PDB file of C-alpha atoms and ligand atoms in Angstrom:
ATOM      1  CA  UNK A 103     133.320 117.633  90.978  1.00 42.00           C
ATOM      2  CA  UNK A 104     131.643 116.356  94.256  1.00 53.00           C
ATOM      3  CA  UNK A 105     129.284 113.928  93.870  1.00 63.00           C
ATOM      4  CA  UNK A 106     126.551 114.281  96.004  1.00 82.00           C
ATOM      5  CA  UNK A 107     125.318 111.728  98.085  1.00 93.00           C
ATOM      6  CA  UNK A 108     122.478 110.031  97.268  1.00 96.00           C
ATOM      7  CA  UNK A 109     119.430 109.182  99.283  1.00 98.00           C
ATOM      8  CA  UNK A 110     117.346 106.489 100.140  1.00 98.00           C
ATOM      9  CA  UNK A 111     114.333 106.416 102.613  1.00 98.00           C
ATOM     10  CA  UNK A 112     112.255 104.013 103.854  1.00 98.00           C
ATOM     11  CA  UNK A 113     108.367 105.170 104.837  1.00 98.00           C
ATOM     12  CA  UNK A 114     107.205 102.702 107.103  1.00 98.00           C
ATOM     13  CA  UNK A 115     103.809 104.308 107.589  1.00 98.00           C
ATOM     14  CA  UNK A 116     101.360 102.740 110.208  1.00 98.00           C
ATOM     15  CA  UNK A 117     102.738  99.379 110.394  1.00 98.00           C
ATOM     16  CA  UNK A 118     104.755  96.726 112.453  1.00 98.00           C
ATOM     17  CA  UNK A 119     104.764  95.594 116.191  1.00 98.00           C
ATOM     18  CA  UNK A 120     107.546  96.507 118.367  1.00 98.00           C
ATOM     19  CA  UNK A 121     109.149  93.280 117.681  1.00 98.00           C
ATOM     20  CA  UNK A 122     108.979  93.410 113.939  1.00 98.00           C
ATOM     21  CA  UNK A 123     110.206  97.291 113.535  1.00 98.00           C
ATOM     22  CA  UNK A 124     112.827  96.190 115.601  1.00 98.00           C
ATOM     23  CA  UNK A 125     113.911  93.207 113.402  1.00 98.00           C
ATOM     24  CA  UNK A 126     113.418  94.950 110.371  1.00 98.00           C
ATOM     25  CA  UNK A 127     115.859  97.240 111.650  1.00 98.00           C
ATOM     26  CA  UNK A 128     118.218  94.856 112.877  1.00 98.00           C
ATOM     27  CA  UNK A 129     117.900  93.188 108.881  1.00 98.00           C
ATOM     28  CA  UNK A 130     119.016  96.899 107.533  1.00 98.00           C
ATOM     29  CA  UNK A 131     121.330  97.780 110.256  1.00 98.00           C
ATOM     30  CA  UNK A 132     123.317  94.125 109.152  1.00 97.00           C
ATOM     31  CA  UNK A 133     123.326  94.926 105.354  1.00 96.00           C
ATOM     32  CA  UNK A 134     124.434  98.325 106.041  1.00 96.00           C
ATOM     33  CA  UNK A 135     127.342  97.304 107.901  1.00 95.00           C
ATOM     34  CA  UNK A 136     128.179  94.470 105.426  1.00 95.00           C
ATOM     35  CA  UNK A 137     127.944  96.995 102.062  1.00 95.00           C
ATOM     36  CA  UNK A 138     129.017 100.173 103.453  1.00 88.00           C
ATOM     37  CA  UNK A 139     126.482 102.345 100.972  1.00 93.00           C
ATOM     38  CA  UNK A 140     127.891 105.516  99.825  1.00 93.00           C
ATOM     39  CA  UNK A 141     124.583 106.827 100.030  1.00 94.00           C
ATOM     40  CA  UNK A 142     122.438 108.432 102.804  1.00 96.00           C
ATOM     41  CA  UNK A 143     120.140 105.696 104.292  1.00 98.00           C
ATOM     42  CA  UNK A 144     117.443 106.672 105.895  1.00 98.00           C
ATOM     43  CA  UNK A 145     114.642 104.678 108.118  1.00 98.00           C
ATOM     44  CA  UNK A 146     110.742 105.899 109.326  1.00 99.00           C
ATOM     45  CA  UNK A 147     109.221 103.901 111.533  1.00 98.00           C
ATOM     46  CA  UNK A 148     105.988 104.855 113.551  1.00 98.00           C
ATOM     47  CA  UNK A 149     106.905 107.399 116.512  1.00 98.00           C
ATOM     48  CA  UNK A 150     106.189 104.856 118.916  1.00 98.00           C
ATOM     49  CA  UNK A 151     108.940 102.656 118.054  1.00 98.00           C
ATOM     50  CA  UNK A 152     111.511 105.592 117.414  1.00 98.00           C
ATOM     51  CA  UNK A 153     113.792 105.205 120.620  1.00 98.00           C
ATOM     52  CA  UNK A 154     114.329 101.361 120.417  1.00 98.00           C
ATOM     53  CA  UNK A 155     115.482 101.888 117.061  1.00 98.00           C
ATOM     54  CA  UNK A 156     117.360 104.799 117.723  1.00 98.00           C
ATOM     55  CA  UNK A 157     118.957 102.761 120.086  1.00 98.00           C
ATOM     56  CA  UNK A 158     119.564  99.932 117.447  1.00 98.00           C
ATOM     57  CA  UNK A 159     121.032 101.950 114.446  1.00 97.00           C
ATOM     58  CA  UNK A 160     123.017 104.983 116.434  1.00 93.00           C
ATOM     59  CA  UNK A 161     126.239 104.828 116.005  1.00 90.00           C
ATOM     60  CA  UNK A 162     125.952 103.197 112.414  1.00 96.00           C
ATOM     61  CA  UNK A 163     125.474 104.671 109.046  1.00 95.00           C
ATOM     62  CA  UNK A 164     121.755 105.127 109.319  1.00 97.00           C
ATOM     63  CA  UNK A 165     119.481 107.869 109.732  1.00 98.00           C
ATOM     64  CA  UNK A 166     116.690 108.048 111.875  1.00 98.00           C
ATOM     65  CA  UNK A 167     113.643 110.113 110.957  1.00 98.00           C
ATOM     66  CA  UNK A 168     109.950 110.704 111.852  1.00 98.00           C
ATOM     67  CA  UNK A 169     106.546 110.327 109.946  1.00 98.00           C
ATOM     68  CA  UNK A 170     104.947 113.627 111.551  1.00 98.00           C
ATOM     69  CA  UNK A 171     106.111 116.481 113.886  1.00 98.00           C
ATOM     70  CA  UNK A 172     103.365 119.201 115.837  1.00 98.00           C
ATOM     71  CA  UNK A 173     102.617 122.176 114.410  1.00 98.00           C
ATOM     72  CA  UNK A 174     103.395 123.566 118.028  1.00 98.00           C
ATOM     73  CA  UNK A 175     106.460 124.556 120.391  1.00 97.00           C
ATOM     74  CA  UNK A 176     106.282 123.012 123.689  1.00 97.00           C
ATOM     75  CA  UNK A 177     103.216 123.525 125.354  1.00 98.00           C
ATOM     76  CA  UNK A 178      99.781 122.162 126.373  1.00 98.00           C
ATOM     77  CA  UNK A 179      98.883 120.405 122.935  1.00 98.00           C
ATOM     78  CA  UNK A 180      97.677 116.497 124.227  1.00 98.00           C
ATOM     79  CA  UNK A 181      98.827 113.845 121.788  1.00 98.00           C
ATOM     80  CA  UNK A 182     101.759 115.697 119.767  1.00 98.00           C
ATOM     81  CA  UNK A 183     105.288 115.106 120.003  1.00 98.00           C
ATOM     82  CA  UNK A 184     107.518 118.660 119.337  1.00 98.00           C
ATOM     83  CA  UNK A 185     110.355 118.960 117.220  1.00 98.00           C
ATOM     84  CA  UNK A 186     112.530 119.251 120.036  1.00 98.00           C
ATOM     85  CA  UNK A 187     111.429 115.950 121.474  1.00 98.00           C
ATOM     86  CA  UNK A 188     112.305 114.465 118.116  1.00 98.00           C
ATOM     87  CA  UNK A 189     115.623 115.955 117.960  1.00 98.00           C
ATOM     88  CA  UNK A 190     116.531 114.867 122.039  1.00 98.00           C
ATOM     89  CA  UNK A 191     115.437 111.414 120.835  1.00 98.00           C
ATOM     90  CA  UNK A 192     117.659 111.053 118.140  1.00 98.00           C
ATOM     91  CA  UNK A 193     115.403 111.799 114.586  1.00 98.00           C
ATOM     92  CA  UNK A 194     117.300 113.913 111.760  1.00 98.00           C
ATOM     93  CA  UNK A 195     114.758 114.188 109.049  1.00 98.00           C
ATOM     94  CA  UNK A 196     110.915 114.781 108.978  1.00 98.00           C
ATOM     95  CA  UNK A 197     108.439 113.598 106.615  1.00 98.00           C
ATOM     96  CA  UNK A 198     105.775 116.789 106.137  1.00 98.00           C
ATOM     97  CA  UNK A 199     103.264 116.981 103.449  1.00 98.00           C
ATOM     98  CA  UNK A 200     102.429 113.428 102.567  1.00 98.00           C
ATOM     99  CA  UNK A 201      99.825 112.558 100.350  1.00 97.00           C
ATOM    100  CA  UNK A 202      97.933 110.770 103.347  1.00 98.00           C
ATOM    101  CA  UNK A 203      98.271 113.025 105.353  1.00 98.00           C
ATOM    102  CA  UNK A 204      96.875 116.070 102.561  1.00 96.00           C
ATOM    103  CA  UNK A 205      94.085 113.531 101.626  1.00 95.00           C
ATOM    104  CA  UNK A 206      93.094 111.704 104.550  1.00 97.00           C
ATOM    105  CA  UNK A 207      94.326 113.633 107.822  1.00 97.00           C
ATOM    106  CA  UNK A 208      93.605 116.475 105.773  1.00 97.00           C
ATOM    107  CA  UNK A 209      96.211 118.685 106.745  1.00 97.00           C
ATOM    108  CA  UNK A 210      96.422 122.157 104.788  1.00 95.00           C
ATOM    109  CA  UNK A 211      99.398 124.140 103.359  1.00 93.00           C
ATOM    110  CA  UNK A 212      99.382 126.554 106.488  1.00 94.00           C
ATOM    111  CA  UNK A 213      99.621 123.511 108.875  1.00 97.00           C
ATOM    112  CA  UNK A 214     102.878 122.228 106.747  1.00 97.00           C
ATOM    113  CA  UNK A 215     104.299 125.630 106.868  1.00 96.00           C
ATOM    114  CA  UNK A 216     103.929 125.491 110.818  1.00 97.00           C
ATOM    115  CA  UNK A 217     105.834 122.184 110.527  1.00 98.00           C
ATOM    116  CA  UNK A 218     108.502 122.966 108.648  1.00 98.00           C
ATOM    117  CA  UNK A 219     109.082 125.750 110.594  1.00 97.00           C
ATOM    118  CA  UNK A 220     109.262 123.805 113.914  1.00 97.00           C
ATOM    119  CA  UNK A 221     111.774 121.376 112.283  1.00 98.00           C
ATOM    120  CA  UNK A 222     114.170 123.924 111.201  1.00 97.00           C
ATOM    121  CA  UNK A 223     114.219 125.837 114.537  1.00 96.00           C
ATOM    122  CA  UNK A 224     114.665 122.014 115.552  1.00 98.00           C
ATOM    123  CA  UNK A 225     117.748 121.572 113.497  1.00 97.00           C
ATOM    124  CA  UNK A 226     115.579 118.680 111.668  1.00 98.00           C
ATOM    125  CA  UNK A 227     115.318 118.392 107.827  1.00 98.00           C
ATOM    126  CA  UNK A 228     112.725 118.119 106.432  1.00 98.00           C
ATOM    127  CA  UNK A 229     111.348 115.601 103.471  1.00 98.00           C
ATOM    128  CA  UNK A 230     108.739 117.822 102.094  1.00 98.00           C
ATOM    129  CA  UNK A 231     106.104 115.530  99.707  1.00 98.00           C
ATOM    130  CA  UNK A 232     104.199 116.895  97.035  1.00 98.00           C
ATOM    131  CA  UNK A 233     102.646 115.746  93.819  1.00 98.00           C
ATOM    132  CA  UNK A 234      99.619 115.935  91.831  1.00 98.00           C
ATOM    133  CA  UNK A 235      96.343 113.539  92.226  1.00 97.00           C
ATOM    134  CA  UNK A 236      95.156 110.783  89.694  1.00 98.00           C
ATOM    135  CA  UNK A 237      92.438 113.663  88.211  1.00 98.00           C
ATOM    136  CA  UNK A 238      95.315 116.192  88.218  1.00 98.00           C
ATOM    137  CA  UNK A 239      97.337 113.938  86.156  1.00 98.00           C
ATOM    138  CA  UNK A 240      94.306 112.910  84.205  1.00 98.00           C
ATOM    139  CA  UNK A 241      93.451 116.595  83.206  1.00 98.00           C
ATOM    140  CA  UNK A 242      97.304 117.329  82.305  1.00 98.00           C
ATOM    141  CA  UNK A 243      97.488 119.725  85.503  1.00 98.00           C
ATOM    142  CA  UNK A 244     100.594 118.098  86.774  1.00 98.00           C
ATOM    143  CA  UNK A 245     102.901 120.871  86.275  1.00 98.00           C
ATOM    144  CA  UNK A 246     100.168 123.189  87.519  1.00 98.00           C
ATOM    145  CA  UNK A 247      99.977 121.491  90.467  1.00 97.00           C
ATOM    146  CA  UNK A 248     103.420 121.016  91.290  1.00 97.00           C
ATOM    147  CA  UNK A 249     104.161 124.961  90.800  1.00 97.00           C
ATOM    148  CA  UNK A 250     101.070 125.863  93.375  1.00 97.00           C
ATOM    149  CA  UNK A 251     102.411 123.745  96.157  1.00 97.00           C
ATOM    150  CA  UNK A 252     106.293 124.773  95.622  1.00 97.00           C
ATOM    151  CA  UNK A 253     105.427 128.241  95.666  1.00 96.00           C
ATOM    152  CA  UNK A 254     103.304 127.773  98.914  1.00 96.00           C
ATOM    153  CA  UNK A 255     105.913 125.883 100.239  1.00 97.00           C
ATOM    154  CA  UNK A 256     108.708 128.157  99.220  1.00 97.00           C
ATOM    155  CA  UNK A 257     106.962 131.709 100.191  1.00 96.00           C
ATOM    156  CA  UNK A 258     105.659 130.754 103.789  1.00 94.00           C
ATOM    157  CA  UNK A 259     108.723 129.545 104.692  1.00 95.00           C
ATOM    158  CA  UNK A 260     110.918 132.038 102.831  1.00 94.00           C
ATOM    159  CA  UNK A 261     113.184 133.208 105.790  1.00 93.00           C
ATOM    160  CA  UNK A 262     113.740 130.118 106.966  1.00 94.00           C
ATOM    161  CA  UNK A 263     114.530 127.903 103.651  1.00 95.00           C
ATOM    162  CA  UNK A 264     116.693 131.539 102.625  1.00 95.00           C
ATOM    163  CA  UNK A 265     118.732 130.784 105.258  1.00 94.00           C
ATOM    164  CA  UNK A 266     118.884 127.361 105.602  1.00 93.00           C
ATOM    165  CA  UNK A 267     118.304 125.294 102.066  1.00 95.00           C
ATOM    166  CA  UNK A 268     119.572 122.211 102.793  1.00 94.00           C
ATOM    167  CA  UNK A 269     117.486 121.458 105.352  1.00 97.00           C
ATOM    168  CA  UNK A 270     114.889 120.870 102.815  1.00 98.00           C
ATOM    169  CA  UNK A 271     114.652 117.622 100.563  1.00 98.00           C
ATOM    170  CA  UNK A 272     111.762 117.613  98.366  1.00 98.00           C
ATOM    171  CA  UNK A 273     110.030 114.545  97.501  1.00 98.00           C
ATOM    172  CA  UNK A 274     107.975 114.248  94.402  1.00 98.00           C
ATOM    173  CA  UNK A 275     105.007 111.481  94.428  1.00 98.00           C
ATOM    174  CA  UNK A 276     102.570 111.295  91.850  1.00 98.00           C
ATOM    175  CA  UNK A 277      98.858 110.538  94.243  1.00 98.00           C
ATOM    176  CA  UNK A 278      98.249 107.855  91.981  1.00 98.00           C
ATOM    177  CA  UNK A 279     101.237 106.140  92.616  1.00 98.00           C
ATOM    178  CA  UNK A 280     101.415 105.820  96.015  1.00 98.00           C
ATOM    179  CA  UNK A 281     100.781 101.899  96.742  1.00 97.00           C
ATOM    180  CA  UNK A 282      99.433 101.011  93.164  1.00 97.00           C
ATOM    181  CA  UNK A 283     102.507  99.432  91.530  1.00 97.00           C
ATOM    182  CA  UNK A 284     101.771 102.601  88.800  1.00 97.00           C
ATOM    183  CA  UNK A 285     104.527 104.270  88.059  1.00 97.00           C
ATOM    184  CA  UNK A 286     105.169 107.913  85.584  1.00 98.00           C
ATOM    185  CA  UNK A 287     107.357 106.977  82.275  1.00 97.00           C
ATOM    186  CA  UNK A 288     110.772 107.784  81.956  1.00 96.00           C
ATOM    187  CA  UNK A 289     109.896 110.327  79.568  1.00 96.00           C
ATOM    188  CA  UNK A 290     107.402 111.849  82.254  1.00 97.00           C
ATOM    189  CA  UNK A 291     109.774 111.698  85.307  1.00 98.00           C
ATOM    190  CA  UNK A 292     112.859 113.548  82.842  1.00 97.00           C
ATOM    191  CA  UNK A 293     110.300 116.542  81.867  1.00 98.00           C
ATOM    192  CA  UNK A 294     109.134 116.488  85.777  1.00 98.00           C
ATOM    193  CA  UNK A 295     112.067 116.532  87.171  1.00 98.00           C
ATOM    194  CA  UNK A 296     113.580 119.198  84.887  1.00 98.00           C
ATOM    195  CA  UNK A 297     110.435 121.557  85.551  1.00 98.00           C
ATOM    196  CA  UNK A 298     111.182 120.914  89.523  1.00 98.00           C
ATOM    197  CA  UNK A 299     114.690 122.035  89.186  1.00 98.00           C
ATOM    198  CA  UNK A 300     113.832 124.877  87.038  1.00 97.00           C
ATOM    199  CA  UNK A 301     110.532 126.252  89.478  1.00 97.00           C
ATOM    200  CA  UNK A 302     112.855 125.805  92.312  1.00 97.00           C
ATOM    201  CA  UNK A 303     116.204 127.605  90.843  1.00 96.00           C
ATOM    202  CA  UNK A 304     113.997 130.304  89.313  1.00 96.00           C
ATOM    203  CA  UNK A 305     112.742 131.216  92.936  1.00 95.00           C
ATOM    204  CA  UNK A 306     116.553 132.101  94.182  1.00 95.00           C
ATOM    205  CA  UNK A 307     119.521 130.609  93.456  1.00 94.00           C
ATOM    206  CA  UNK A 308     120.576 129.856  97.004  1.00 94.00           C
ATOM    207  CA  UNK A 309     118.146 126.857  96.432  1.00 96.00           C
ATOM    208  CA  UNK A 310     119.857 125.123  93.930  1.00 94.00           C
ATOM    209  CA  UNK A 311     121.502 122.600  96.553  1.00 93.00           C
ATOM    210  CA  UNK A 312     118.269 121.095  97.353  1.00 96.00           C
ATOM    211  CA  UNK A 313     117.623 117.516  96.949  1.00 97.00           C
ATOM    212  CA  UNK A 314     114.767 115.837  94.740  1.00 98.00           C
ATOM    213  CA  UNK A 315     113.768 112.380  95.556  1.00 98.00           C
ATOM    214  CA  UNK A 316     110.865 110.346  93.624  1.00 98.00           C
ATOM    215  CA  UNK A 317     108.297 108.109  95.475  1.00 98.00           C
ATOM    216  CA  UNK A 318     105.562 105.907  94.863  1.00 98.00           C
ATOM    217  CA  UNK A 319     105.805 102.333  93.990  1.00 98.00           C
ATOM    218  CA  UNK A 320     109.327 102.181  93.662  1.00 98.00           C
ATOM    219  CA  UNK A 321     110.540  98.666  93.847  1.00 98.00           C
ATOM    220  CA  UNK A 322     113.927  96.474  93.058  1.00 98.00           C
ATOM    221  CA  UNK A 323     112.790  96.146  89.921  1.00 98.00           C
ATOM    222  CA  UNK A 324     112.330  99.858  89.154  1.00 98.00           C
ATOM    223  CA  UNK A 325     114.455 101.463  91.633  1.00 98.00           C
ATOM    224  CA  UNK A 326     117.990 101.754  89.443  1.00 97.00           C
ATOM    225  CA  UNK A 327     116.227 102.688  86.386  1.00 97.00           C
ATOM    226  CA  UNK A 328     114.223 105.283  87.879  1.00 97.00           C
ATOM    227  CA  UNK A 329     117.605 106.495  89.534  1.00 97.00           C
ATOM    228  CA  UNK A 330     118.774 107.360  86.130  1.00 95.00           C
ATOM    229  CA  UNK A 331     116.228 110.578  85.983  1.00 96.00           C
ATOM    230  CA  UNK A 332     118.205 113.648  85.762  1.00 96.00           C
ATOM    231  CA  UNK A 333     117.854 116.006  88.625  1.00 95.00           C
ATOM    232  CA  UNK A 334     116.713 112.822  90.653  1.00 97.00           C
ATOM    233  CA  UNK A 335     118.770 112.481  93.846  1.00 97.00           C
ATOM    234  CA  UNK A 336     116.960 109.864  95.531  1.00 98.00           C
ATOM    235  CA  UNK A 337     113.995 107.672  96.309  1.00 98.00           C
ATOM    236  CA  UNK A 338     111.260 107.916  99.148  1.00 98.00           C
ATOM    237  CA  UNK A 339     109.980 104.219  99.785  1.00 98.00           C
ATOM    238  CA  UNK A 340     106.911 102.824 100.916  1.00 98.00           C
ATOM    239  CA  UNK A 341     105.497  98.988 100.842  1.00 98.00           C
ATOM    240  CA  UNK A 342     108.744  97.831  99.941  1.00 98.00           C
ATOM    241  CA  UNK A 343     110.750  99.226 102.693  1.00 98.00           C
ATOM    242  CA  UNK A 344     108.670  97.115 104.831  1.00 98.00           C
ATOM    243  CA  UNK A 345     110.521  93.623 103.656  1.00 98.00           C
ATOM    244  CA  UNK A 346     113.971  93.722 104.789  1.00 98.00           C
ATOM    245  CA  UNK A 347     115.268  91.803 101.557  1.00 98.00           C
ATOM    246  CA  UNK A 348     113.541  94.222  99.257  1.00 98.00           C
ATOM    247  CA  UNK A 349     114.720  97.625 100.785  1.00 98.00           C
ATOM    248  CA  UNK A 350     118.408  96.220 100.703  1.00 98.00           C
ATOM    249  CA  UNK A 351     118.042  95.512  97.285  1.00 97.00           C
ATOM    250  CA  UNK A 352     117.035  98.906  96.494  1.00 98.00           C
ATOM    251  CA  UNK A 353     120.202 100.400  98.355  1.00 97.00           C
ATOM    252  CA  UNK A 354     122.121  98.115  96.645  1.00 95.00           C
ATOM    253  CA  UNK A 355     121.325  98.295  93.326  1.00 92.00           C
ATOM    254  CA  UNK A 356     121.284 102.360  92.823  1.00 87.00           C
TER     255      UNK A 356
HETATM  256  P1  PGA B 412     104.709 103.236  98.145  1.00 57.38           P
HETATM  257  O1  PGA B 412     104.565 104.533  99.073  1.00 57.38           O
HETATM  258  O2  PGA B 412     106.187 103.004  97.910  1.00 57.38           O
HETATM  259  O3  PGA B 412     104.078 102.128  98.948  1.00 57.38           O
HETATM  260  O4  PGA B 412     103.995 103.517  96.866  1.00 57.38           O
HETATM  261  C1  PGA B 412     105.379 105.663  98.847  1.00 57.38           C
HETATM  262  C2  PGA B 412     105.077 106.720  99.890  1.00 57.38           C
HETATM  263  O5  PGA B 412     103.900 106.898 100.263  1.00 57.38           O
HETATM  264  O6  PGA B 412     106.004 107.410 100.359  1.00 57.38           O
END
């Protein structure tokens, strides 16, 4: 049996100077090199700062990948950056669907459906985040929730994720534990995780290769034992991909 490679990205949000993305890069790029992770590392840092690091990590065992793509092709849309730019200036994966962007950008289903399209046509995968609120989870509505958004996910871009499956990684974080050091139970993440799977598979089998990864609040401390979730293939990382010393420690210890 192959074993599939595991995957760990770092979601540096809206953060950092020039000088510190770049450092913070440099401080991965070195531990990288030293280890030699079997896994699939992956960095996010703000579009801005994309080329420098591009510049920094090509060549090495990292990935490079982007917090937001347009809903547009090429054209006269002021302020976005296209999939195709992404992909000329180096970026292989996509975040699309974050919780900040859903709750505070308030971006819709139809507008994530755009963007995964773009990526795909872009040769970009994408790291597709869903997950229920704190009042979903309150009111037992996880699974509920977690269906609804699959299946929007999975029927507007049916011709597209058909053909091309692995360009998709899902990424499952709970609202209420983005940033708030709360994290599900062990217990919660195994029946999650097996109900992802299962929604998933059920809608074709040609999905079955698709990766699950878990986010929110995952830290050194947590990381390896939340790595031990069935049907878990990797972590999504926010705050603490932002210190150097604890995002190596997460590669390291999974
Ligand atoms: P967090 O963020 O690790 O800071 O909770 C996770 C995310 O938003 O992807």
């Amino acid at each position: 049996k192959i074993m599939s490679k595991k995957i760990i990205a770092g979601n540096w949000k809206q953060n950092g100077t020039l000088k510190s993305s770049i450092s913070l890069a440099k401080k991965v790029l070195q531990a990288v090199k030293k280890a030699k992770y079997t896994h699939e590392i992956i960095i996010i840092p703000p579009s801005i700062f994309l080329l420098p690091i591009r510049d920094l990590i090509h060549k090495s065992q990292i990935k490079l990948g982007a917090q937001n793509v347009s809903a547009f092709s090429d054209g006269a849309y002021t302020g976005e950056i296209s999939g195709s730019m992404l992909k000329d200036s180096g970026v292989d994966y996509c975040l699309v669907g974050h919780s900040e962007r859903r709750h505070i950008i308030n971006e819709d289903e139809s507008v994530f459906s755009s963007k995964v399209s773009r990526l795909i046509d872009s040769d970009i995968r994408v790291i597709y985040c869903f997950g229920e609120t704190l009042n979903d989870y309150k009111n037992k509505k996880t699974k509920l929730i977690i269906k609804s958004q699959l299946k929007k996910l999975f029927l507007n871009n049916k011709n597209n994720l058909k053909k091309h499956p692995s360009k998709l990684i899902l990424a499952y974080e709970p609202v209420w534990a983005i940033g708030t050091g709360l994290v599900p139970s062990p217990e919660e993440l195994v029946s999650i995780f097996k109900y992802i799977r299962d929604t998933v598979n059920k809608l074709d089998k040609k999905y079955s290769p698709i990766k699950i990864l878990y986010g929110g609040s995952v830290t050194p401390d947590n990381a390896s034992s939340l790595m031990d979730t069935k049907h878990l293939d990797g972590l999504l990382i926010g705050g603490a991909s932002l210190v150097a010393k604890k995002f190596i420690d997460i590669c390291s210890t999974i």
